[in-house]
C-alpha positions in Angstrom: 184.4 208.3 173.1 183.6 211.6 171.6 180.2 213.1 171.8 178.5 211.6 168.7 176.0 214.5 168.6 178.7 217.2 168.2 178.7 218.6 164.8 181.9 217.7 162.9 183.4 219.8 160.1 181.6 219.4 156.7 183.8 217.5 154.3 184.7 218.9 150.9 182.8 217.6 147.9 184.6 214.3 147.0 186.6 214.4 143.8 185.7 211.8 141.1 187.2 208.4 142.2 186.7 209.0 145.8 183.4 207.4 146.2 184.9 204.1 147.1 187.0 205.8 149.8 184.0 207.3 151.2 182.1 204.3 151.3 184.8 202.6 153.1 185.0 205.4 155.7 181.2 205.1 156.3 181.3 201.3 156.9 184.1 201.8 159.4 182.2 204.3 161.1 179.1 202.2 161.3 181.3 199.4 162.7 182.6 202.0 165.3 179.3 203.1 166.3 177.8 199.6 166.6 180.7 198.6 168.8 180.3 201.6 171.0 176.6 201.4 171.4 176.0 197.8 171.4 172.9 197.8 169.2 171.4 199.7 166.1 168.9 201.6 168.1 170.7 205.1 168.0 172.2 204.4 164.6 170.7 206.7 162.0 172.1 208.0 158.8 172.5 211.3 160.2 174.5 209.9 163.2 176.8 208.2 160.6 177.0 211.2 158.4 178.0 213.2 161.5 180.6 210.6 162.5 182.3 210.8 159.1 181.9 214.5 158.5 179.5 214.5 155.5 175.9 215.2 154.8 173.2 212.5 155.1 172.7 212.9 151.5 176.1 211.6 150.8 175.3 208.4 152.8 172.1 207.8 150.8 174.2 207.9 147.5 175.7 204.7 148.7 173.0 203.0 150.9 169.3 202.9 150.5 168.4 202.6 154.4 169.9 201.7 157.7 169.3 198.0 157.1 171.4 198.0 153.9 174.1 200.1 155.7 174.6 197.8 158.7 174.5 194.6 156.5 177.2 196.1 154.2 179.3 197.0 157.3 179.2 193.5 158.6 179.3 191.6 155.2 183.2 191.4 155.0 183.3 189.7 158.5 180.6 187.0 157.5 182.6 186.5 154.2 185.8 186.0 156.3 184.1 183.3 158.4 182.5 181.5 155.5 185.8 181.7 153.6 187.7 180.2 156.6 185.0 177.4 157.0 185.5 176.6 153.3 189.3 176.6 153.6 189.0 174.1 156.4 186.5 171.9 154.4 189.0 171.9 151.5 192.0 171.1 153.6 190.4 167.6 154.5 188.4 167.1 151.1 190.0 163.5 151.0 188.2 162.7 154.3 184.6 161.7 154.7 181.7 164.3 155.1 181.6 164.1 158.9 185.2 165.1 159.1 184.7 167.8 156.6 181.7 169.1 158.7 183.9 168.9 161.8 186.6 170.8 160.1 184.1 173.6 159.2 182.7 173.6 162.8 186.4 174.0 164.2 186.9 176.8 161.9 183.9 178.5 163.1 185.1 178.2 166.7 188.6 179.4 165.9 187.2 182.3 164.0 185.1 183.4 167.0 187.9 183.0 169.4 190.5 184.8 167.3 188.2 187.6 166.6 185.9 188.4 169.5 185.4 191.8 168.4 184.2 191.0 164.9 182.1 188.0 166.2 180.4 190.4 168.7 179.4 192.7 165.8 178.3 189.9 163.7 176.2 188.0 166.3 175.9 189.7 169.6 174.5 193.2 168.8 170.9 193.8 167.9 170.7 194.5 164.2 167.8 196.0 162.2 164.4 194.3 162.3 163.2 193.6 158.7 160.5 191.7 156.9 160.8 188.0 156.4 161.5 188.1 152.7 164.3 190.5 153.3 166.0 188.3 155.8 167.1 186.1 152.8 169.6 188.8 151.7 171.4 188.9 155.1 175.1 188.4 154.5 175.0 185.6 157.3 173.5 183.4 154.9 177.0 182.6 153.7 177.7 180.8 157.0 174.2 178.9 157.4 174.5 177.8 153.8 178.0 176.1 154.4 176.6 174.2 157.4 173.5 173.2 155.6 175.6 171.8 152.5 177.8 170.0 154.9 175.0 168.3 156.8 173.3 167.4 153.4 176.6 165.7 152.2 176.7 163.7 155.5 173.0 162.6 154.9 173.7 161.8 151.2 176.7 159.6 152.4 174.6 157.6 154.5 175.0 159.3 158.0 171.5 160.0 159.2 170.4 163.3 160.5 168.7 163.4 163.9 166.5 166.2 162.6 165.1 167.6 159.3 167.8 169.3 157.4 166.9 173.0 158.0 166.2 172.3 161.6 169.6 170.4 162.0 171.3 173.4 160.4 169.7 175.8 162.7 170.3 173.7 165.7 174.0 173.3 164.9 174.4 177.0 164.2 172.7 178.1 167.3 174.6 175.5 169.5 177.9 176.7 168.1 176.9 180.3 168.9 175.7 179.2 172.4 179.2 177.6 173.2 181.0 180.8 171.8 178.8 183.3 173.6 179.2 181.5 177.1 183.0 181.4 176.4 183.0 185.3 175.7 180.6 186.5 178.3 182.1 184.5 181.2 185.7 185.1 180.1 186.3 181.4 180.3 190.2 180.6 180.0 190.1 178.2 177.2 191.7 177.6 173.8 190.1 177.4 170.4 191.0 173.8 170.3 189.2 173.1 173.6 186.0 174.9 172.3 186.3 172.9 169.1 186.4 169.7 171.1 183.1 170.7 172.7 181.6 171.5 169.4 182.1 167.9 168.3 179.6 167.0 170.8 177.1 169.2 168.6 178.1 167.5 165.4 177.4 164.1 167.1 174.0 165.3 168.2 172.7 166.3 164.7 174.6 163.7 162.6 175.0 160.1 163.6 178.7 158.9 163.6 177.6 155.5 162.3 176.9 154.8 158.5 173.6 153.3 157.9 171.5 152.1 155.0 168.2 153.5 154.6 166.6 157.1 154.8 169.0 159.7 156.3 166.7 162.5 156.2 163.9 162.8 158.8 160.6 163.8 157.4 159.9 167.5 157.3 158.0 169.1 160.1 156.3 172.3 160.7 159.3 173.4 162.6 161.7 172.6 159.9 159.4 174.5 157.3 159.1 177.4 159.5 162.9 177.6 159.8 163.3 177.1 156.1 161.1 180.1 155.5 162.4 182.3 158.0 166.1 181.5 158.8 168.7 183.3 156.9 169.5 180.9 154.0 171.5 180.8 150.8 169.4 178.6 148.7 
């Protein structure tokens, strides 16, 4: 890796219409630096500007601060994951809600195994710390929202949740991440299908496989309210 502190040649002033190109170059550089460094600690607007070969002022024309910069760099990856989960859901639209939830969970596992570099940037590096209110804008909300809506559909169809909705969503999401992270960090030789099979057990933990009459949503708890107020969520 080249020395990131080495001054690179200044770029000529962009011609009209080249702003989008510069923005893409900046986002590519952010992904590269995050991958090299493993966290956002050394990432600054100046470091990114040096990497691209522009002035820091050029970066601020597109991004207000480091948080906005990092989130923009990762947004496409979260969108790709959410889109693949949505496509998996649509593919089994004629099935019941538990099958649709399982399809989304399997898509999550396949994405993580097929794109380990992307997944690492999305979930396994430290990102900027922000205030609670701003976390609601994090691009990962697209993923948590899909899981939450799928769980709600199960409960509405008479398959009780074992935990209140937001807590069930967070438990399923973090459980999936745990399975993926162990697979990645220990370099376990397994296929996405094997990982998806293990993930089915998580689904059975948070959603009953048996249809029942009566309340399907457990009462809210302090933990559920805390998660609803702080966890990334797309209302």
